[in-house]
Tab-separated table of C-alpha atoms and ligand atoms in Angstrom:
chain	number	residue	atom	x	y	z
A	1	MET	CA	122.495	34.854	-28.237
A	2	ALA	CA	124.605	37.610	-29.706
A	3	LEU	CA	128.282	38.007	-30.474
A	4	ILE	CA	129.559	41.166	-28.849
A	5	VAL	CA	132.985	42.785	-29.069
A	6	GLN	CA	133.791	45.011	-26.086
A	7	LYS	CA	136.797	47.306	-25.983
A	8	TYR	CA	138.068	48.773	-22.716
A	9	GLY	CA	140.472	51.725	-22.757
A	10	GLY	CA	143.414	52.476	-20.493
A	11	THR	CA	141.573	54.182	-17.627
A	12	SER	CA	139.086	51.330	-17.556
A	13	VAL	CA	141.874	48.822	-16.807
A	14	ALA	CA	144.106	51.200	-14.826
A	15	ASN	CA	144.423	48.962	-11.736
A	16	PRO	CA	143.433	45.511	-10.461
A	17	GLU	CA	140.151	46.762	-9.021
A	18	ARG	CA	139.095	48.225	-12.359
A	19	ILE	CA	140.182	45.071	-14.166
A	20	ARG	CA	137.941	43.081	-11.813
A	21	ASN	CA	135.174	45.523	-12.577
A	22	VAL	CA	135.613	44.884	-16.310
A	23	ALA	CA	135.602	41.138	-15.648
A	24	ARG	CA	132.319	41.447	-13.758
A	25	ARG	CA	130.706	43.271	-16.679
A	26	VAL	CA	131.961	40.685	-19.151
A	27	ALA	CA	130.688	37.914	-16.878
A	28	ARG	CA	127.215	39.493	-16.882
A	29	PHE	CA	127.125	39.414	-20.685
A	30	ARG	CA	128.266	35.792	-20.630
A	31	ALA	CA	125.568	34.947	-18.105
A	32	LEU	CA	122.986	36.283	-20.562
A	33	GLY	CA	124.268	33.706	-23.027
A	34	HIS	CA	126.223	36.067	-25.302
A	35	GLN	CA	129.586	35.273	-26.830
A	36	VAL	CA	132.086	37.959	-25.895
A	37	VAL	CA	135.381	39.059	-27.399
A	38	VAL	CA	137.156	41.653	-25.269
A	39	VAL	CA	139.826	44.022	-26.548
A	40	VAL	CA	141.907	45.850	-23.958
A	41	SER	CA	144.355	48.739	-23.972
A	42	ALA	CA	147.401	49.003	-21.765
A	43	MET	CA	146.844	50.278	-18.214
A	44	SER	CA	146.566	54.075	-18.428
A	45	GLY	CA	149.911	55.829	-18.660
A	46	GLU	CA	151.778	52.616	-19.553
A	47	THR	CA	152.179	53.333	-23.265
A	48	ASN	CA	153.514	56.822	-22.511
A	49	LYS	CA	155.899	55.362	-19.952
A	50	LEU	CA	157.253	52.817	-22.425
A	51	ILE	CA	157.747	55.438	-25.131
A	52	ALA	CA	159.581	57.696	-22.664
A	53	LEU	CA	161.784	54.782	-21.646
A	54	ALA	CA	162.739	54.097	-25.250
A	55	LYS	CA	163.560	57.770	-25.769
A	56	GLU	CA	165.864	57.741	-22.766
A	57	ILE	CA	167.932	55.136	-24.550
A	58	MET	CA	167.597	56.483	-28.085
A	59	PRO	CA	166.067	59.948	-28.659
A	60	ASP	CA	164.501	58.966	-31.976
A	61	PRO	CA	163.803	55.283	-31.335
A	62	ASP	CA	163.983	52.694	-34.080
A	63	PRO	CA	160.316	52.064	-35.021
A	64	ARG	CA	160.551	48.275	-35.122
A	65	GLU	CA	162.009	48.080	-31.639
A	66	LEU	CA	159.598	50.724	-30.375
A	67	ASP	CA	156.703	48.512	-31.479
A	68	VAL	CA	158.210	45.483	-29.741
A	69	LEU	CA	158.392	47.592	-26.594
A	70	VAL	CA	155.050	49.422	-26.563
A	71	SER	CA	153.053	46.334	-27.495
A	72	THR	CA	154.003	44.839	-24.117
A	73	GLY	CA	151.573	47.213	-22.360
A	74	GLU	CA	148.585	45.415	-23.839
A	75	GLN	CA	150.152	41.999	-23.249
A	76	VAL	CA	150.010	42.712	-19.512
A	77	THR	CA	146.320	43.619	-19.486
A	78	ILE	CA	145.083	40.674	-21.588
A	79	ALA	CA	146.617	38.247	-19.098
A	80	LEU	CA	145.349	40.164	-16.055
A	81	LEU	CA	141.814	40.370	-17.429
A	82	SER	CA	141.816	36.669	-18.335
A	83	LEU	CA	142.917	35.871	-14.782
A	84	ALA	CA	140.192	38.120	-13.375
A	85	LEU	CA	137.606	36.313	-15.510
A	86	MET	CA	138.864	32.895	-14.435
A	87	ASP	CA	138.704	34.067	-10.842
A	88	LEU	CA	134.986	34.675	-11.385
A	89	GLY	CA	134.622	31.206	-12.819
A	90	VAL	CA	134.397	32.433	-16.430
A	91	LYS	CA	136.429	30.540	-19.021
A	92	ALA	CA	138.816	32.953	-20.735
A	93	LYS	CA	141.802	32.916	-23.035
A	94	SER	CA	144.115	35.749	-23.983
A	95	TYR	CA	145.647	36.487	-27.362
A	96	THR	CA	148.281	38.932	-28.538
A	97	GLY	CA	147.708	40.470	-31.961
A	98	ALA	CA	150.211	38.096	-33.521
A	99	GLN	CA	148.569	35.052	-31.916
A	100	VAL	CA	145.177	35.945	-33.380
A	101	ARG	CA	147.013	36.902	-36.437
A	102	ILE	CA	145.927	40.419	-36.965
A	103	LEU	CA	147.889	40.959	-40.131
A	104	THR	CA	148.986	44.526	-40.800
A	105	ASP	CA	151.205	46.332	-43.263
A	106	ALA	CA	154.785	46.985	-42.198
A	107	ALA	CA	154.384	50.684	-41.305
A	108	HIS	CA	155.720	50.484	-37.755
A	109	THR	CA	153.977	52.738	-35.182
A	110	LYS	CA	151.112	53.483	-37.598
A	111	ALA	CA	150.353	50.159	-39.236
A	112	ARG	CA	147.054	49.409	-40.946
A	113	ILE	CA	145.119	46.202	-40.445
A	114	LEU	CA	144.958	44.150	-43.648
A	115	GLN	CA	143.327	40.947	-42.515
A	116	ILE	CA	142.240	39.086	-39.391
A	117	ASP	CA	142.276	35.297	-38.946
A	118	GLU	CA	139.098	34.406	-37.141
A	119	ASP	CA	139.697	30.668	-36.750
A	120	ASN	CA	141.355	30.710	-33.323
A	121	ILE	CA	138.824	33.109	-31.902
A	122	ARG	CA	135.817	31.220	-33.280
A	123	ARG	CA	137.112	27.944	-31.938
A	124	ASP	CA	137.596	29.358	-28.458
A	125	LEU	CA	134.243	31.129	-28.483
A	126	ASN	CA	132.512	27.950	-29.522
A	127	ALA	CA	134.261	26.158	-26.678
A	128	GLY	CA	132.637	28.645	-24.281
A	129	ASN	CA	135.567	30.994	-23.722
A	130	VAL	CA	135.668	34.716	-23.480
A	131	VAL	CA	138.450	35.685	-25.876
A	132	VAL	CA	140.626	38.557	-24.656
A	133	VAL	CA	142.637	40.257	-27.397
A	134	ALA	CA	145.427	42.799	-27.058
A	135	GLY	CA	144.448	46.068	-28.696
A	136	PHE	CA	146.725	48.364	-30.690
A	137	GLN	CA	148.950	45.616	-32.122
A	138	GLY	CA	149.358	43.288	-35.035
A	139	VAL	CA	151.996	41.485	-36.995
A	140	ASP	CA	153.274	42.079	-40.499
A	141	GLU	CA	153.808	39.521	-43.251
A	142	ALA	CA	157.391	38.970	-42.102
A	143	GLY	CA	156.349	38.310	-38.503
A	144	ASN	CA	157.388	41.670	-37.035
A	145	ILE	CA	155.228	43.106	-34.272
A	146	THR	CA	153.508	46.312	-35.382
A	147	THR	CA	151.319	48.892	-33.636
A	148	LEU	CA	148.380	50.835	-35.023
A	149	GLY	CA	149.024	54.395	-33.832
A	150	ARG	CA	147.942	56.038	-30.581
A	151	GLY	CA	144.426	55.137	-29.597
A	152	GLY	CA	144.659	52.102	-31.878
A	153	SER	CA	142.825	49.693	-29.582
A	154	ASP	CA	139.559	51.228	-30.801
A	155	THR	CA	140.504	50.096	-34.275
A	156	THR	CA	141.363	46.592	-33.086
A	157	GLY	CA	137.922	46.388	-31.504
A	158	VAL	CA	136.005	47.548	-34.543
A	159	ALA	CA	138.118	45.518	-36.979
A	160	LEU	CA	137.505	42.357	-34.924
A	161	ALA	CA	133.782	43.135	-34.818
A	162	ALA	CA	133.820	43.529	-38.606
A	163	ALA	CA	135.805	40.330	-39.191
A	164	LEU	CA	133.611	38.290	-36.842
A	165	LYS	CA	130.416	39.972	-38.078
A	166	ALA	CA	129.621	40.753	-34.458
A	167	ASP	CA	126.175	42.001	-33.545
A	168	GLU	CA	127.641	45.027	-31.789
A	169	CYS	CA	130.948	46.664	-30.947
A	170	GLN	CA	130.919	48.431	-27.583
A	171	ILE	CA	133.691	50.908	-26.809
A	172	TYR	CA	133.885	51.340	-23.019
A	173	THR	CA	135.759	54.405	-21.844
A	174	ASP	CA	135.924	57.002	-19.065
A	175	VAL	CA	133.050	59.119	-20.416
A	176	ASP	CA	129.533	57.808	-20.967
A	177	GLY	CA	129.407	58.555	-24.672
A	178	VAL	CA	130.338	61.023	-27.367
A	179	TYR	CA	129.721	64.581	-26.247
A	180	THR	CA	129.099	67.814	-28.125
A	181	THR	CA	132.712	68.585	-27.271
A	182	ASP	CA	135.343	67.287	-24.854
A	183	PRO	CA	133.599	67.485	-21.449
A	184	ARG	CA	136.989	68.151	-19.848
A	185	ILE	CA	137.084	71.529	-21.609
A	186	VAL	CA	133.390	72.386	-21.518
A	187	PRO	CA	131.639	70.947	-18.452
A	188	GLU	CA	128.265	71.904	-19.979
A	189	ALA	CA	128.887	69.603	-22.938
A	190	ARG	CA	125.994	67.273	-23.638
A	191	ARG	CA	126.074	63.577	-24.434
A	192	LEU	CA	124.754	62.773	-27.899
A	193	LYS	CA	122.293	59.873	-28.097
A	194	SER	CA	123.545	59.273	-31.591
A	195	ILE	CA	125.925	60.765	-34.114
A	196	THR	CA	126.296	59.901	-37.793
A	197	PHE	CA	129.384	58.094	-39.084
A	198	GLU	CA	130.173	61.060	-41.252
A	199	GLU	CA	130.119	63.449	-38.321
A	200	MET	CA	132.062	61.068	-36.088
A	201	LEU	CA	134.645	60.689	-38.829
A	202	GLU	CA	135.063	64.471	-38.995
A	203	MET	CA	135.140	64.806	-35.204
A	204	ALA	CA	137.831	62.111	-34.941
A	205	SER	CA	139.923	63.495	-37.766
A	206	LEU	CA	139.652	67.016	-36.352
A	207	GLY	CA	141.005	66.008	-32.966
A	208	SER	CA	138.333	64.365	-30.760
A	209	LYS	CA	140.247	61.426	-29.448
A	210	VAL	CA	137.262	59.578	-28.036
A	211	LEU	CA	137.509	57.230	-31.042
A	212	GLN	CA	140.547	56.663	-33.229
A	213	ILE	CA	139.662	57.767	-36.743
A	214	ARG	CA	140.462	54.424	-38.336
A	215	SER	CA	138.002	52.678	-36.058
A	216	VAL	CA	135.266	54.951	-37.385
A	217	GLU	CA	136.356	54.308	-40.973
A	218	PHE	CA	136.150	50.555	-40.386
A	219	ALA	CA	132.770	50.828	-38.732
A	220	GLY	CA	131.417	52.838	-41.653
A	221	LYS	CA	132.895	50.570	-44.281
A	222	TYR	CA	131.772	47.297	-42.725
A	223	LYS	CA	128.547	48.609	-41.190
A	224	VAL	CA	129.566	47.701	-37.664
A	225	LYS	CA	127.034	48.661	-35.028
A	226	LEU	CA	129.221	50.861	-32.860
A	227	ARG	CA	128.424	52.317	-29.452
A	228	VAL	CA	130.511	54.364	-27.004
A	229	LEU	CA	129.734	53.728	-23.317
A	230	SER	CA	131.094	54.288	-19.821
A	231	SER	CA	132.973	51.479	-18.120
A	232	PHE	CA	132.285	53.111	-14.759
A	233	GLU	CA	128.508	53.073	-14.926
A	234	GLU	CA	126.292	50.032	-14.660
A	235	GLU	CA	123.602	51.394	-16.935
A	236	GLY	CA	123.345	53.853	-19.779
A	237	GLU	CA	122.834	53.656	-23.499
A	238	GLY	CA	125.929	55.684	-24.420
A	239	THR	CA	126.164	57.041	-27.951
A	240	LEU	CA	125.261	55.048	-31.019
A	241	ILE	CA	127.097	55.830	-34.244
A	242	THR	CA	124.425	55.749	-36.942
A	243	PHE	CA	123.878	56.178	-40.628
A	244	GLU	CA	122.244	59.453	-41.444
A	245	ASP	CA	118.991	58.157	-42.846
A	246	GLU	CA	118.269	56.282	-39.621
A	247	ASN	CA	117.999	59.631	-37.901
A	248	ASN	CA	114.949	61.794	-37.700
A	249	MET	CA	114.802	65.279	-39.165
A	250	GLU	CA	115.175	66.909	-35.769
A	251	GLN	CA	118.948	66.945	-36.184
A	252	PRO	CA	120.608	70.026	-34.761
A	253	VAL	CA	122.592	71.983	-37.323
A	254	ILE	CA	125.836	71.499	-35.437
A	255	SER	CA	126.520	68.237	-33.641
A	256	GLY	CA	129.851	68.960	-32.093
A	257	ILE	CA	133.030	70.953	-31.743
A	258	ALA	CA	136.466	69.418	-32.122
A	259	PHE	CA	139.870	70.918	-31.481
A	260	ASN	CA	143.472	70.048	-32.077
A	261	ARG	CA	146.560	71.581	-30.523
A	262	ASP	CA	148.951	69.468	-32.558
A	263	GLU	CA	149.205	71.612	-35.658
A	264	ALA	CA	151.868	74.106	-36.667
A	265	LYS	CA	151.894	76.630	-39.466
A	266	VAL	CA	154.424	77.073	-42.242
A	267	THR	CA	154.383	80.215	-44.398
A	268	VAL	CA	156.349	80.790	-47.575
A	269	LEU	CA	156.412	84.541	-48.211
A	270	GLY	CA	156.892	86.398	-51.456
A	271	VAL	CA	156.445	83.487	-53.842
A	272	PRO	CA	156.335	84.331	-57.576
A	273	ASP	CA	152.786	83.739	-58.812
A	274	ARG	CA	153.172	81.236	-61.611
A	275	PRO	CA	151.923	77.760	-62.516
A	276	GLY	CA	153.585	74.943	-60.602
A	277	ILE	CA	154.357	76.850	-57.418
A	278	ALA	CA	152.044	74.818	-55.170
A	279	TYR	CA	153.647	71.678	-56.492
A	280	GLN	CA	157.161	72.988	-55.996
A	281	ILE	CA	156.360	73.815	-52.372
A	282	LEU	CA	154.237	70.819	-51.397
A	283	GLY	CA	155.918	68.201	-53.608
A	284	PRO	CA	159.056	67.954	-51.439
A	285	ILE	CA	156.872	67.984	-48.306
A	286	ALA	CA	154.861	65.037	-49.598
A	287	ASP	CA	158.046	63.228	-50.674
A	288	ALA	CA	159.206	63.485	-47.053
A	289	ASN	CA	155.953	61.814	-45.958
A	290	ILE	CA	154.755	64.875	-44.068
A	291	ASP	CA	150.967	65.192	-43.890
A	292	VAL	CA	149.621	68.613	-44.777
A	293	ASP	CA	146.264	69.801	-43.489
A	294	ILE	CA	144.943	73.309	-44.209
A	295	ILE	CA	146.455	75.047	-47.244
A	296	ILE	CA	146.019	78.715	-48.117
A	297	GLN	CA	147.396	80.699	-51.013
A	298	ASN	CA	146.708	84.364	-51.617
A	299	VAL	CA	145.701	85.644	-55.004
A	300	ALA	CA	148.657	87.687	-56.193
A	301	ALA	CA	148.153	91.422	-56.568
A	302	ASP	CA	151.728	92.385	-57.326
A	303	GLY	CA	153.055	89.249	-58.988
A	304	THR	CA	153.980	87.531	-55.728
A	305	THR	CA	151.885	85.607	-53.272
A	306	ASP	CA	152.127	84.045	-49.795
A	307	PHE	CA	151.609	80.336	-49.323
A	308	THR	CA	150.643	78.933	-45.915
A	309	PHE	CA	149.886	75.394	-44.742
A	310	THR	CA	149.710	73.405	-41.529
A	311	VAL	CA	151.554	70.237	-40.501
A	312	HIS	CA	151.799	68.226	-37.277
A	313	LYS	CA	153.827	70.092	-34.640
A	314	ASN	CA	156.338	67.228	-34.551
A	315	GLU	CA	157.103	67.772	-38.222
A	316	LEU	CA	157.444	71.552	-38.245
A	317	GLN	CA	161.231	71.621	-38.080
A	318	LYS	CA	161.538	68.992	-40.775
A	319	ALA	CA	159.156	70.913	-43.066
A	320	LEU	CA	161.000	74.189	-42.491
A	321	GLY	CA	164.318	72.516	-43.245
A	322	ILE	CA	163.011	71.139	-46.520
A	323	LEU	CA	161.557	74.458	-47.639
A	324	LYS	CA	164.646	76.443	-46.726
A	325	GLY	CA	166.481	74.032	-48.998
A	326	VAL	CA	164.251	74.842	-51.989
A	327	GLN	CA	163.555	78.494	-51.153
A	328	ALA	CA	166.162	79.927	-53.553
A	329	HIS	CA	165.078	77.635	-56.349
A	330	ILE	CA	161.416	78.676	-55.944
A	331	GLY	CA	162.391	82.324	-55.663
A	332	ALA	CA	160.588	82.852	-52.355
A	333	ARG	CA	161.531	85.728	-50.063
A	334	GLU	CA	161.218	83.964	-46.717
A	335	VAL	CA	160.098	80.772	-45.009
A	336	VAL	CA	158.680	81.067	-41.484
A	337	GLY	CA	157.037	78.670	-39.041
A	338	ALA	CA	154.871	78.993	-35.934
A	339	ASP	CA	153.798	76.282	-33.554
A	340	ASN	CA	151.497	78.332	-31.328
A	341	ILE	CA	148.351	77.626	-33.305
A	342	ALA	CA	145.355	75.406	-32.650
A	343	LYS	CA	142.540	74.295	-34.882
A	344	VAL	CA	138.915	74.552	-33.762
A	345	SER	CA	136.184	72.981	-35.887
A	346	ILE	CA	132.415	72.843	-35.846
A	347	VAL	CA	130.856	69.716	-37.333
A	348	GLY	CA	127.331	68.890	-38.383
A	349	VAL	CA	125.443	67.345	-41.283
A	350	GLY	CA	122.807	70.066	-40.789
A	351	MET	CA	125.231	72.523	-42.408
A	352	ARG	CA	124.196	71.114	-45.755
A	353	SER	CA	120.743	72.573	-45.428
A	354	HIS	CA	121.343	75.675	-43.335
A	355	VAL	CA	122.929	78.992	-44.158
A	356	GLY	CA	124.599	81.448	-41.806
A	357	ILE	CA	126.613	78.871	-39.893
A	358	ALA	CA	130.005	80.253	-40.904
A	359	SER	CA	128.979	83.819	-40.180
A	360	LEU	CA	127.762	82.885	-36.691
A	361	MET	CA	131.064	81.128	-36.064
A	362	PHE	CA	133.142	84.074	-37.257
A	363	ARG	CA	131.021	86.636	-35.411
A	364	THR	CA	131.304	84.676	-32.166
A	365	LEU	CA	135.083	84.569	-32.431
A	366	ALA	CA	135.245	88.253	-33.404
A	367	GLU	CA	133.229	89.235	-30.342
A	368	GLU	CA	135.916	87.646	-28.186
A	369	GLY	CA	138.680	89.379	-30.127
A	370	ILE	CA	139.999	86.040	-31.423
A	371	ASN	CA	141.841	86.448	-34.695
A	372	ILE	CA	141.234	83.806	-37.356
A	373	GLN	CA	144.445	82.908	-39.162
A	374	MET	CA	143.184	80.260	-41.549
A	375	ILE	CA	139.819	78.820	-42.537
A	376	SER	CA	138.985	75.545	-44.157
A	377	THR	CA	135.570	74.098	-44.893
A	378	SER	CA	133.892	70.982	-46.175
A	379	GLU	CA	130.232	70.204	-46.640
A	380	ILE	CA	129.781	69.349	-42.966
A	381	LYS	CA	132.546	71.192	-41.120
A	382	ILE	CA	134.220	74.566	-40.723
A	383	SER	CA	137.708	74.713	-39.224
A	384	VAL	CA	139.673	77.756	-38.158
A	385	ALA	CA	143.283	78.045	-37.090
A	386	ILE	CA	143.701	80.482	-34.206
A	387	GLU	CA	146.364	81.321	-31.648
A	388	GLU	CA	146.661	78.367	-29.283
A	389	LYS	CA	146.131	80.391	-26.120
A	390	TYR	CA	142.559	81.201	-27.234
A	391	MET	CA	141.631	77.630	-28.033
A	392	GLU	CA	139.653	76.757	-24.910
A	393	LEU	CA	137.892	80.114	-24.934
A	394	ALA	CA	136.952	79.612	-28.578
A	395	VAL	CA	135.532	76.153	-27.899
A	396	ARG	CA	133.499	77.437	-24.960
A	397	VAL	CA	131.997	80.461	-26.720
A	398	LEU	CA	131.185	78.465	-29.852
A	399	HIS	CA	129.562	75.756	-27.744
A	400	LYS	CA	127.307	78.425	-26.268
A	401	ALA	CA	126.669	80.275	-29.523
A	402	PHE	CA	125.477	77.106	-31.224
A	403	GLU	CA	123.330	76.221	-28.185
A	404	LEU	CA	124.922	72.861	-27.660
A	405	GLU	CA	124.609	72.795	-23.861
A	406	GLU	CA	122.331	70.604	-21.857
A	407	ALA	CA	118.770	71.911	-22.333
B	1	ADP	P1	140.366	55.348	-23.703
B	1	ADP	O1	141.607	55.249	-22.874
B	1	ADP	O2	139.194	54.676	-23.076
B	1	ADP	O3	140.583	54.947	-25.126
B	1	ADP	P2	140.562	58.125	-24.461
B	1	ADP	O4	141.252	58.998	-23.468
B	1	ADP	O5	141.311	57.697	-25.658
B	1	ADP	O6	139.956	56.886	-23.669
B	1	ADP	O7	139.215	58.842	-24.967
B	1	ADP	C1	138.265	59.301	-24.026
B	1	ADP	C2	138.464	60.786	-23.787
B	1	ADP	O8	138.173	61.498	-24.978
B	1	ADP	C3	137.550	61.399	-22.760
B	1	ADP	O9	138.056	61.256	-21.456
B	1	ADP	C4	137.442	62.846	-23.212
B	1	ADP	O10	138.266	63.707	-22.446
B	1	ADP	C5	138.004	62.842	-24.634
B	1	ADP	N1	137.097	63.467	-25.606
B	1	ADP	C6	137.471	64.357	-26.557
B	1	ADP	N2	136.433	64.769	-27.271
B	1	ADP	C7	135.346	64.126	-26.784
B	1	ADP	C8	133.961	64.122	-27.125
B	1	ADP	N3	133.474	64.878	-28.123
B	1	ADP	N4	133.136	63.319	-26.426
B	1	ADP	C9	133.602	62.550	-25.435
B	1	ADP	N5	134.901	62.513	-25.048
B	1	ADP	C10	135.774	63.287	-25.716
B	2	LIG	N1	147.738	51.868	-25.438
B	2	LIG	C1	147.679	52.537	-26.713
B	2	LIG	C2	147.779	54.040	-26.542
B	2	LIG	O1	147.921	54.516	-25.420
B	2	LIG	C3	146.475	52.162	-27.521
B	2	LIG	C4	145.149	52.574	-26.943
B	2	LIG	O2	145.070	52.883	-25.749
B	2	LIG	O3	144.177	52.570	-27.682
B	2	LIG	O4	147.762	54.767	-27.499
B	3	MG	MG1	141.457	55.945	-26.767
């Protein structure tokens, strides 16, 4: 007998028929004698609908109230799935995040899980119940409902698996695993049998939304056995997230390609080249809680330099406003922004031991006439910022150049 945590995303619980389908799968695991904790998302589209509703009332909604509102999406599905299980004769009990007591910090709309009370869940499991937990939500020390950021049900699933020391955490979604890139963009994308935590972490942070990045962090930290699978298929091994040394040496150099349309670029032109400039530019940005991604500064030839960095598209105006405020003080000539950029990244642990990866990437983009605006690298990834309209083309040609298609 194993303890298994299963998480089902929005499309997997999009309507009553699919909820019944989930219940049937859970019932099969129960019939094999396993204990099952199920985490569900809201029905697909519900979270977006609730956010839009809030914005109709208040354009920039109060975060506490927004969390009260959007957490209701998951409250609907836990009850529906529990009913579907009962209808199959399976004992089930639903829990909101607060009822479990998934304790988070107080950062509304992007809270972090601090601690999970396992007592209620253990008691119900031992009494033969399937425990159905609302994903994406928790409660802070003061009792306020919080949410974990978009895609946060993945993190609920993995965090519960870690807290309960589950034998496996299964993430059921609308694709049958993690692919070399988003199969919606590249139909030739190939499912990976396994991917290392490190690579998955990069893929998630660089824009592949198949797993929320924090869920991967949790899985790595607490050594959760994590698998991504299809909720629409009866069989299939999905993709296992592994530790590198479990893998054989046949690793391809590049495992996948990620992309992100959410970034915008800020450039400060004609900055005097002197110590402290980076701090004077990025200090106020950090103070305003704006996350900065790629940063580039030219080496000055004539005493001045240009300083460019990327932020989330939603924060471009705020960042520009801040910099225009300090422009005179810094002595910069101009501050400009652009939101028509996208970031495309290749990821693979094989980069550590292979040369020529960057040059193949750059040559491939050059052959398509795609201009690279910014480059950033780490040991296992290379990212480029390019004009957004070339993003899909870039992903497709890179996928081919690195021979990632189905053999
Ligand atoms: P869920 O609602 O189940 O959480 P998501 O929409 O959040 O599902 O994530 C699944 C989607 O992630 C897929 O439908 C796919 O379009 C997208 N995706 C992006 N990159 C990848 C990738 N490398 N492999 C698989 N799916 C990916
Ligand atoms: N329902 C939430 C969202 O749409 C959480 C999730 O689906 O993981 O972001
Ligand atoms: Mg998701």
